[in-house]
Amino acid sequence: MPNDDVPAHRSGDAGRLTGRIASGPDALLRCEVLEPQLRFEIEALLPGYIQLEKVLLLEYRRLGLLDDAQVGAIAALLGKVTAGSIAEEAGESMSDIAFTLERHVSRRLVEVPPAWHVDRSRNDLQATAQLMYGRARLLDCAEALVAFGRTAQRLAARGTDLAMPGYTHMQPAQVISPGFYFAGVCDQVLHTLERMEGVYRTAGASPMGAGAMAGQELLWDRSRMAALLGFTHVRTHALRAVAQRDWALEACAEFSMLGVALSRFATDLMAWGGAGYGFIDLPDHWSGISSAMPQKKNFPVLERIRARTAHLSAAYTDIAAGQRNTPYSNSVEVSKEANAGVPAAFDTLISTLRLFGAVLENLEFREARMRDACAAEYLGGFTLANLLTLRAGVPWRTAQVVAGRYIVRAVERGLPPAEPDAPLLEALLTEEGHRTGEALALLTEAMSVSGGLTAKCTEGSTHPDTVRALLAEQASAFDKVEARWRTRRAGIAEAAADLDRRLAEPEGRQR
């Protein structure tokens, strides 16, 4: 088949791609739909399409449909393809990246092999190229999650021995530490990374070789193609391979759930940074001001972070709504429109994690303010009830009542927790038919701020030693997770290198 140079936008261009229609897309359709889509695909998917074409060359050679010389000539041209060269020729190919890549190579061949592109569909090609893009972005997100988790760990380590109030129902409840709190952030990140394993397993299934929807007519080696593309296995059912975009739906679902947690963490920091709490501070270069009120130092970056987490939930809703009520088959609605917001979801997650990580890296604890807030509240009420039961033999429910009454009377008298009233406690116990000779010692121990931090001793508690042990376990977990994701990235790169090596070798030398 000799070269044929055809002027761009000629009315018969479509006829050279398919015999079904005689003219190319309308100018409005190009402007509003096809050209924006093509720009994205050239930027994000072109490397995948080129790699897919290389894999298919090996299959054509294995099937005896192309010889070494033909494969070498096409592979050489594929290696020279650039985004700019594809963009220049797109107008002649209905602004379709697959058609454009085919035309770009065909026009530069002395003769186009008749069997090149036989038994091919754009459906599985497109699904696989999108999946290769999504797989790469998942690797980026995993790296960003690990980096954010490690930043939270460093902050937690700085705050393990510091006391601050913990809150339930927006009320001061018990003594905790910043180290304990931010170890919870680390735990949430590790949880997300664990769930991302499932998303990546979905992204590890290659659709290539599924055809348009029902499979192929040549005996393609789908497992071999999957391995050469860096996939771990094949999405065996042909219809599901092209009809569904599970990987994108699952990824956005995980991002949405993580966004909910990140929003709640940001909400706490917004409260702690306010004047009513004053527990944390950020340096000036991470702060904002008021144009009207010179006394204010604002932290708008936290508002940005919390607001961006909403985009993660919106991305999941968008892709789910875009797929539902569509026939279970390949369609533009599912493959392109429903996925339109997915790249932005990846970008938003990574941006949010980077911003939040920078906040944690620069965050300063106002230690005296946090400790004073603990000392001002009767956070040891639970401990007092425990001590009354365990040391004075007071039944638990009665001990709870006595502890509550003591706190009410002490507050009415204006007594801070650090000034225990032993006679008052003894009188309240007497009213319930009990007594203890160590009321002062029990009150002093129960209301101690440092004691409140160390009183809890179970696994996962606020005790500084327990938190340090948890942080060590989490550090090890991050090491393992990071190594696992790096291995995956390296495996994909090795598969690409193996593909190029095989293309460069004659068929008889293939192993």
Tab-separated table of N, CA and C in Angstrom, residues 357-482:
chain	number	residue	atom	x	y	z
A	357	GLY	N	0.401	18.057	54.081
A	357	GLY	CA	1.711	17.663	54.572
A	357	GLY	C	2.561	18.864	54.934
A	358	ALA	N	2.502	19.913	54.113
A	358	ALA	CA	3.265	21.127	54.407
A	358	ALA	C	2.771	21.786	55.688
A	359	VAL	N	1.449	21.769	55.901
A	359	VAL	CA	0.899	22.315	57.148
A	359	VAL	C	1.448	21.551	58.347
A	360	LEU	N	1.409	20.219	58.275
A	360	LEU	CA	1.901	19.418	59.404
A	360	LEU	C	3.392	19.624	59.619
A	361	GLU	N	4.135	19.796	58.531
A	361	GLU	CA	5.576	20.002	58.638
A	361	GLU	C	5.900	21.309	59.349
A	362	ASN	N	5.042	22.299	59.179
A	362	ASN	CA	5.300	23.630	59.740
A	362	ASN	C	4.515	23.930	61.015
A	363	LEU	N	3.661	23.023	61.420
A	363	LEU	CA	2.794	23.258	62.569
A	363	LEU	C	3.590	23.316	63.869
A	364	GLU	N	3.232	24.272	64.730
A	364	GLU	CA	3.882	24.433	66.029
A	364	GLU	C	2.850	24.230	67.138
A	365	PHE	N	3.213	23.480	68.163
A	365	PHE	CA	2.334	23.272	69.312
A	365	PHE	C	2.574	24.362	70.352
A	366	ARG	N	1.511	24.915	70.871
A	366	ARG	CA	1.610	25.877	71.976
A	366	ARG	C	1.400	25.087	73.267
A	367	GLU	N	2.498	24.565	73.767
A	367	GLU	CA	2.470	23.564	74.831
A	367	GLU	C	1.798	24.086	76.104
A	368	ALA	N	2.151	25.292	76.532
A	368	ALA	CA	1.586	25.829	77.774
A	368	ALA	C	0.080	26.022	77.646
A	369	ARG	N	-0.362	26.482	76.473
A	369	ARG	CA	-1.797	26.714	76.267
A	369	ARG	C	-2.552	25.388	76.331
A	370	MET	N	-1.995	24.339	75.749
A	370	MET	CA	-2.660	23.042	75.771
A	370	MET	C	-2.712	22.489	77.203
A	371	ARG	N	-1.603	22.613	77.918
A	371	ARG	CA	-1.572	22.076	79.290
A	371	ARG	C	-2.498	22.862	80.210
A	372	ASP	N	-2.515	24.188	80.048
A	372	ASP	CA	-3.410	25.011	80.873
A	372	ASP	C	-4.876	24.650	80.611
A	373	ALA	N	-5.191	24.336	79.359
A	373	ALA	CA	-6.570	23.944	79.038
A	373	ALA	C	-6.926	22.632	79.715
A	374	CYS	N	-5.968	21.723	79.819
A	374	CYS	CA	-6.204	20.467	80.539
A	374	CYS	C	-6.416	20.732	82.025
A	375	ALA	N	-5.557	21.596	82.562
A	375	ALA	CA	-5.608	21.870	84.005
A	375	ALA	C	-6.890	22.600	84.400
A	376	ALA	N	-7.507	23.296	83.475
A	376	ALA	CA	-8.708	24.074	83.797
A	376	ALA	C	-9.973	23.232	83.821
A	377	GLU	N	-9.911	22.021	83.312
A	377	GLU	CA	-11.096	21.167	83.205
A	377	GLU	C	-10.955	19.935	84.102
A	378	TYR	N	-12.067	19.437	84.568
A	378	TYR	CA	-12.072	18.222	85.395
A	378	TYR	C	-12.039	16.987	84.488
A	379	LEU	N	-10.920	16.816	83.791
A	379	LEU	CA	-10.784	15.722	82.845
A	379	LEU	C	-10.515	14.386	83.532
A	380	GLY	N	-10.274	14.426	84.871
A	380	GLY	CA	-9.980	13.189	85.597
A	380	GLY	C	-11.189	12.551	86.254
A	381	GLY	N	-12.390	12.975	85.862
A	381	GLY	CA	-13.586	12.416	86.490
A	381	GLY	C	-13.688	10.907	86.306
A	382	PHE	N	-13.399	10.423	85.123
A	382	PHE	CA	-13.441	8.990	84.853
A	382	PHE	C	-12.429	8.247	85.720
A	383	THR	N	-11.224	8.822	85.817
A	383	THR	CA	-10.175	8.200	86.644
A	383	THR	C	-10.582	8.181	88.107
A	384	LEU	N	-11.207	9.264	88.590
A	384	LEU	CA	-11.648	9.323	89.982
A	384	LEU	C	-12.651	8.217	90.281
A	385	ALA	N	-13.600	7.999	89.386
A	385	ALA	CA	-14.579	6.939	89.594
A	385	ALA	C	-13.889	5.581	89.627
A	386	ASN	N	-12.938	5.360	88.737
A	386	ASN	CA	-12.190	4.101	88.755
A	386	ASN	C	-11.470	3.898	90.069
A	387	LEU	N	-10.801	4.955	90.556
A	387	LEU	CA	-10.038	4.840	91.802
A	387	LEU	C	-10.951	4.578	92.996
A	388	LEU	N	-12.104	5.221	93.011
A	388	LEU	CA	-13.044	4.989	94.111
A	388	LEU	C	-13.492	3.536	94.151
A	389	THR	N	-13.663	2.931	92.992
A	389	THR	CA	-14.065	1.526	92.942
A	389	THR	C	-12.905	0.607	93.298
A	390	LEU	N	-11.754	0.842	92.681
A	390	LEU	CA	-10.631	-0.084	92.820
A	390	LEU	C	-9.899	0.042	94.155
A	391	ARG	N	-9.924	1.222	94.777
A	391	ARG	CA	-9.165	1.419	96.026
A	391	ARG	C	-10.052	1.608	97.253
A	392	ALA	N	-11.266	2.092	97.011
A	392	ALA	CA	-12.137	2.317	98.168
A	392	ALA	C	-13.319	1.355	98.193
A	393	GLY	N	-13.431	0.480	97.192
A	393	GLY	CA	-14.487	-0.520	97.178
A	393	GLY	C	-15.864	0.022	96.918
A	394	VAL	N	-15.959	1.222	96.358
A	394	VAL	CA	-17.257	1.806	96.056
A	394	VAL	C	-17.789	1.179	94.765
A	395	PRO	N	-19.029	0.671	94.774
A	395	PRO	CA	-19.586	0.106	93.537
A	395	PRO	C	-19.488	1.110	92.385
A	396	TRP	N	-19.227	0.580	91.180
A	396	TRP	CA	-18.892	1.440	90.044
A	396	TRP	C	-19.940	2.517	89.785
A	397	ARG	N	-21.205	2.184	89.718
A	397	ARG	CA	-22.205	3.191	89.389
A	397	ARG	C	-22.293	4.245	90.484
A	398	THR	N	-22.159	3.808	91.714
A	398	THR	CA	-22.146	4.769	92.823
A	398	THR	C	-20.922	5.668	92.736
A	399	ALA	N	-19.799	5.085	92.370
A	399	ALA	CA	-18.572	5.864	92.228
A	399	ALA	C	-18.735	6.931	91.148
A	400	GLN	N	-19.422	6.577	90.073
A	400	GLN	CA	-19.690	7.549	89.009
A	400	GLN	C	-20.531	8.714	89.542
A	401	VAL	N	-21.563	8.388	90.319
A	401	VAL	CA	-22.438	9.423	90.873
A	401	VAL	C	-21.663	10.336	91.813
A	402	VAL	N	-20.858	9.742	92.686
A	402	VAL	CA	-20.083	10.533	93.642
A	402	VAL	C	-19.092	11.441	92.914
A	403	ALA	N	-18.388	10.885	91.914
A	403	ALA	CA	-17.421	11.692	91.160
A	403	ALA	C	-18.117	12.856	90.464
A	404	GLY	N	-19.289	12.599	89.882
A	404	GLY	CA	-20.021	13.671	89.214
A	404	GLY	C	-20.474	14.743	90.183
A	405	ARG	N	-20.961	14.334	91.328
A	405	ARG	CA	-21.414	15.313	92.319
A	405	ARG	C	-20.243	16.139	92.839
A	406	TYR	N	-19.110	15.484	93.026
A	406	TYR	CA	-17.933	16.220	93.501
A	406	TYR	C	-17.561	17.321	92.510
A	407	ILE	N	-17.550	16.989	91.234
A	407	ILE	CA	-17.154	17.972	90.227
A	407	ILE	C	-18.151	19.127	90.199
A	408	VAL	N	-19.457	18.829	90.308
A	408	VAL	CA	-20.470	19.893	90.307
A	408	VAL	C	-20.248	20.835	91.491
A	409	ARG	N	-20.047	20.277	92.690
A	409	ARG	CA	-19.862	21.112	93.891
A	409	ARG	C	-18.562	21.907	93.805
A	410	ALA	N	-17.499	21.281	93.320
A	410	ALA	CA	-16.214	21.970	93.224
A	410	ALA	C	-16.298	23.141	92.257
A	411	VAL	N	-16.970	22.934	91.112
A	411	VAL	CA	-17.124	24.019	90.149
A	411	VAL	C	-17.965	25.145	90.753
A	412	GLU	N	-19.012	24.802	91.477
A	412	GLU	CA	-19.847	25.820	92.125
A	412	GLU	C	-19.048	26.644	93.114
A	413	ARG	N	-18.085	26.034	93.771
A	413	ARG	CA	-17.257	26.734	94.746
A	413	ARG	C	-16.069	27.449	94.100
A	414	GLY	N	-15.936	27.300	92.778
A	414	GLY	CA	-14.837	27.963	92.089
A	414	GLY	C	-13.495	27.295	92.287
A	415	LEU	N	-13.493	26.011	92.633
A	415	LEU	CA	-12.243	25.295	92.868
A	415	LEU	C	-11.714	24.726	91.559
A	416	PRO	N	-10.464	25.018	91.211
A	416	PRO	CA	-9.868	24.373	90.032
A	416	PRO	C	-9.504	22.934	90.358
A	417	PRO	N	-9.337	22.081	89.360
A	417	PRO	CA	-9.005	20.680	89.608
A	417	PRO	C	-7.738	20.489	90.432
A	418	ALA	N	-6.796	21.412	90.314
A	418	ALA	CA	-5.522	21.277	91.035
A	418	ALA	C	-5.645	21.595	92.521
A	419	GLU	N	-6.835	22.021	92.994
A	419	GLU	CA	-7.047	22.318	94.421
A	419	GLU	C	-8.126	21.377	94.958
A	420	PRO	N	-7.757	20.154	95.279
A	420	PRO	CA	-8.754	19.155	95.714
A	420	PRO	C	-9.350	19.491	97.082
A	421	ASP	N	-10.605	19.153	97.236
A	421	ASP	CA	-11.323	19.338	98.507
A	421	ASP	C	-11.639	17.951	99.059
A	422	ALA	N	-10.727	17.422	99.845
A	422	ALA	CA	-10.879	16.071	100.379
A	422	ALA	C	-12.108	15.939	101.277
A	423	PRO	N	-12.363	16.888	102.186
A	423	PRO	CA	-13.561	16.764	103.029
A	423	PRO	C	-14.847	16.687	102.208
A	424	LEU	N	-14.922	17.434	101.099
A	424	LEU	CA	-16.118	17.393	100.259
A	424	LEU	C	-16.314	15.992	99.695
A	425	LEU	N	-15.238	15.379	99.214
A	425	LEU	CA	-15.370	14.040	98.663
A	425	LEU	C	-15.784	13.048	99.739
A	426	GLU	N	-15.202	13.188	100.937
A	426	GLU	CA	-15.554	12.269	102.028
A	426	GLU	C	-17.030	12.424	102.403
A	427	ALA	N	-17.510	13.657	102.413
A	427	ALA	CA	-18.920	13.897	102.755
A	427	ALA	C	-19.857	13.265	101.723
A	428	LEU	N	-19.509	13.377	100.441
A	428	LEU	CA	-20.338	12.789	99.391
A	428	LEU	C	-20.337	11.266	99.473
A	429	LEU	N	-19.197	10.700	99.827
A	429	LEU	CA	-19.122	9.250	99.995
A	429	LEU	C	-19.980	8.805	101.175
A	430	THR	N	-19.938	9.589	102.256
A	430	THR	CA	-20.724	9.251	103.450
A	430	THR	C	-22.209	9.237	103.134
A	431	GLU	N	-22.648	10.173	102.308
A	431	GLU	CA	-24.056	10.226	101.922
A	431	GLU	C	-24.492	8.932	101.230
A	432	GLU	N	-23.542	8.262	100.567
A	432	GLU	CA	-23.848	7.016	99.866
A	432	GLU	C	-23.498	5.776	100.685
A	433	GLY	N	-23.098	6.010	101.949
A	433	GLY	CA	-22.786	4.876	102.819
A	433	GLY	C	-21.387	4.326	102.645
A	434	HIS	N	-20.453	5.135	102.148
A	434	HIS	CA	-19.077	4.673	101.945
A	434	HIS	C	-18.109	5.695	102.531
A	435	ARG	N	-16.861	5.274	102.668
A	435	ARG	CA	-15.834	6.193	103.142
A	435	ARG	C	-14.480	5.727	102.632
A	436	THR	N	-13.530	6.624	102.626
A	436	THR	CA	-12.145	6.308	102.292
A	436	THR	C	-11.249	7.231	103.095
A	437	GLY	N	-10.154	6.723	103.512
A	437	GLY	CA	-9.223	7.552	104.279
A	437	GLY	C	-8.193	8.230	103.413
A	438	GLU	N	-8.318	8.127	102.099
A	438	GLU	CA	-7.302	8.704	101.210
A	438	GLU	C	-7.937	9.577	100.125
A	439	ALA	N	-8.924	10.353	100.513
A	439	ALA	CA	-9.618	11.200	99.549
A	439	ALA	C	-8.669	12.175	98.866
A	440	LEU	N	-7.766	12.776	99.645
A	440	LEU	CA	-6.833	13.746	99.077
A	440	LEU	C	-5.936	13.081	98.034
A	441	ALA	N	-5.403	11.910	98.340
A	441	ALA	CA	-4.516	11.206	97.411
A	441	ALA	C	-5.264	10.800	96.144
A	442	LEU	N	-6.502	10.340	96.319
A	442	LEU	CA	-7.281	9.927	95.144
A	442	LEU	C	-7.573	11.111	94.231
A	443	LEU	N	-7.951	12.249	94.831
A	443	LEU	CA	-8.245	13.435	94.030
A	443	LEU	C	-6.992	13.969	93.340
A	444	THR	N	-5.893	13.976	94.048
A	444	THR	CA	-4.639	14.482	93.467
A	444	THR	C	-4.208	13.633	92.276
A	445	GLU	N	-4.308	12.330	92.441
A	445	GLU	CA	-3.922	11.439	91.348
A	445	GLU	C	-4.886	11.554	90.173
A	446	ALA	N	-6.172	11.593	90.451
A	446	ALA	CA	-7.166	11.608	89.383
A	446	ALA	C	-7.099	12.896	88.569
A	447	MET	N	-6.844	14.021	89.208
A	447	MET	CA	-6.883	15.309	88.515
A	447	MET	C	-5.527	15.747	87.973
A	448	SER	N	-4.511	14.914	88.109
A	448	SER	CA	-3.190	15.244	87.581
A	448	SER	C	-3.209	15.224	86.055
A	449	VAL	N	-2.707	16.292	85.447
A	449	VAL	CA	-2.670	16.348	83.985
A	449	VAL	C	-1.717	15.295	83.433
A	450	SER	N	-0.512	15.235	83.981
A	450	SER	CA	0.442	14.232	83.502
A	450	SER	C	-0.055	12.832	83.806
A	451	GLY	N	-0.722	12.670	84.965
A	451	GLY	CA	-1.288	11.368	85.301
A	451	GLY	C	-2.384	10.955	84.342
A	452	GLY	N	-3.170	11.937	83.867
A	452	GLY	CA	-4.220	11.631	82.911
A	452	GLY	C	-3.662	11.087	81.608
A	453	LEU	N	-2.457	11.545	81.255
A	453	LEU	CA	-1.836	11.080	80.023
A	453	LEU	C	-1.295	9.668	80.142
A	454	THR	N	-0.836	9.307	81.332
A	454	THR	CA	-0.215	7.990	81.529
A	454	THR	C	-1.146	6.963	82.158
A	455	ALA	N	-2.352	7.384	82.559
A	455	ALA	CA	-3.254	6.448	83.234
A	455	ALA	C	-3.720	5.334	82.308
A	456	LYS	N	-3.904	5.666	81.038
A	456	LYS	CA	-4.361	4.658	80.080
A	456	LYS	C	-3.173	3.792	79.665
A	457	CYS	N	-3.359	2.485	79.657
A	457	CYS	CA	-2.220	1.594	79.411
A	457	CYS	C	-2.491	0.531	78.352
A	458	THR	N	-3.689	0.485	77.802
A	458	THR	CA	-4.005	-0.559	76.822
A	458	THR	C	-3.363	-0.241	75.464
A	459	GLU	N	-3.296	-1.252	74.625
A	459	GLU	CA	-2.753	-1.076	73.290
A	459	GLU	C	-3.545	-0.017	72.529
A	460	GLY	N	-2.833	0.923	71.935
A	460	GLY	CA	-3.490	1.992	71.189
A	460	GLY	C	-3.933	3.163	72.042
A	461	SER	N	-3.515	3.215	73.306
A	461	SER	CA	-3.952	4.273	74.214
A	461	SER	C	-3.031	5.487	74.134
A	462	THR	N	-3.311	6.465	74.993
A	462	THR	CA	-2.566	7.727	74.973
A	462	THR	C	-1.240	7.665	75.711
A	463	HIS	N	-0.962	6.591	76.443
A	463	HIS	CA	0.294	6.531	77.208
A	463	HIS	C	1.459	6.797	76.255
A	464	PRO	N	2.354	7.700	76.619
A	464	PRO	CA	3.452	8.041	75.706
A	464	PRO	C	4.239	6.835	75.213
A	465	ASP	N	4.494	5.874	76.101
A	465	ASP	CA	5.240	4.688	75.661
A	465	ASP	C	4.439	3.875	74.650
A	466	THR	N	3.138	3.804	74.862
A	466	THR	CA	2.266	3.084	73.927
A	466	THR	C	2.231	3.775	72.576
A	467	VAL	N	2.160	5.107	72.614
A	467	VAL	CA	2.140	5.864	71.355
A	467	VAL	C	3.457	5.679	70.614
A	468	ARG	N	4.568	5.719	71.350
A	468	ARG	CA	5.864	5.529	70.691
A	468	ARG	C	5.965	4.140	70.051
A	469	ALA	N	5.466	3.135	70.748
A	469	ALA	CA	5.484	1.782	70.189
A	469	ALA	C	4.615	1.714	68.931
A	470	LEU	N	3.450	2.377	68.971
A	470	LEU	CA	2.563	2.393	67.806
A	470	LEU	C	3.227	3.103	66.631
A	471	LEU	N	3.894	4.217	66.909
A	471	LEU	CA	4.566	4.946	65.846
A	471	LEU	C	5.680	4.108	65.213
A	472	ALA	N	6.368	3.316	66.033
A	472	ALA	CA	7.413	2.434	65.491
A	472	ALA	C	6.805	1.384	64.569
A	473	GLU	N	5.662	0.825	64.968
A	473	GLU	CA	4.970	-0.149	64.114
A	473	GLU	C	4.514	0.500	62.815
A	474	GLN	N	4.015	1.715	62.920
A	474	GLN	CA	3.549	2.414	61.735
A	474	GLN	C	4.700	2.747	60.801
A	475	ALA	N	5.842	3.124	61.366
A	475	ALA	CA	7.009	3.403	60.533
A	475	ALA	C	7.408	2.171	59.739
A	476	SER	N	7.372	1.018	60.387
A	476	SER	CA	7.683	-0.233	59.700
A	476	SER	C	6.652	-0.522	58.613
A	477	ALA	N	5.391	-0.248	58.918
A	477	ALA	CA	4.332	-0.476	57.935
A	477	ALA	C	4.517	0.434	56.716
A	478	PHE	N	4.887	1.684	56.950
A	478	PHE	CA	5.130	2.593	55.831
A	478	PHE	C	6.309	2.118	54.992
A	479	ASP	N	7.344	1.593	55.651
A	479	ASP	CA	8.495	1.064	54.906
A	479	ASP	C	8.060	-0.059	53.968
A	480	LYS	N	7.249	-0.973	54.488
A	480	LYS	CA	6.807	-2.116	53.678
A	480	LYS	C	5.907	-1.673	52.528
A	481	VAL	N	4.998	-0.758	52.830
A	481	VAL	CA	4.094	-0.275	51.795
A	481	VAL	C	4.870	0.450	50.702
A	482	GLU	N	5.794	1.312	51.115
A	482	GLU	CA	6.577	2.060	50.141
A	482	GLU	C	7.374	1.129	49.241
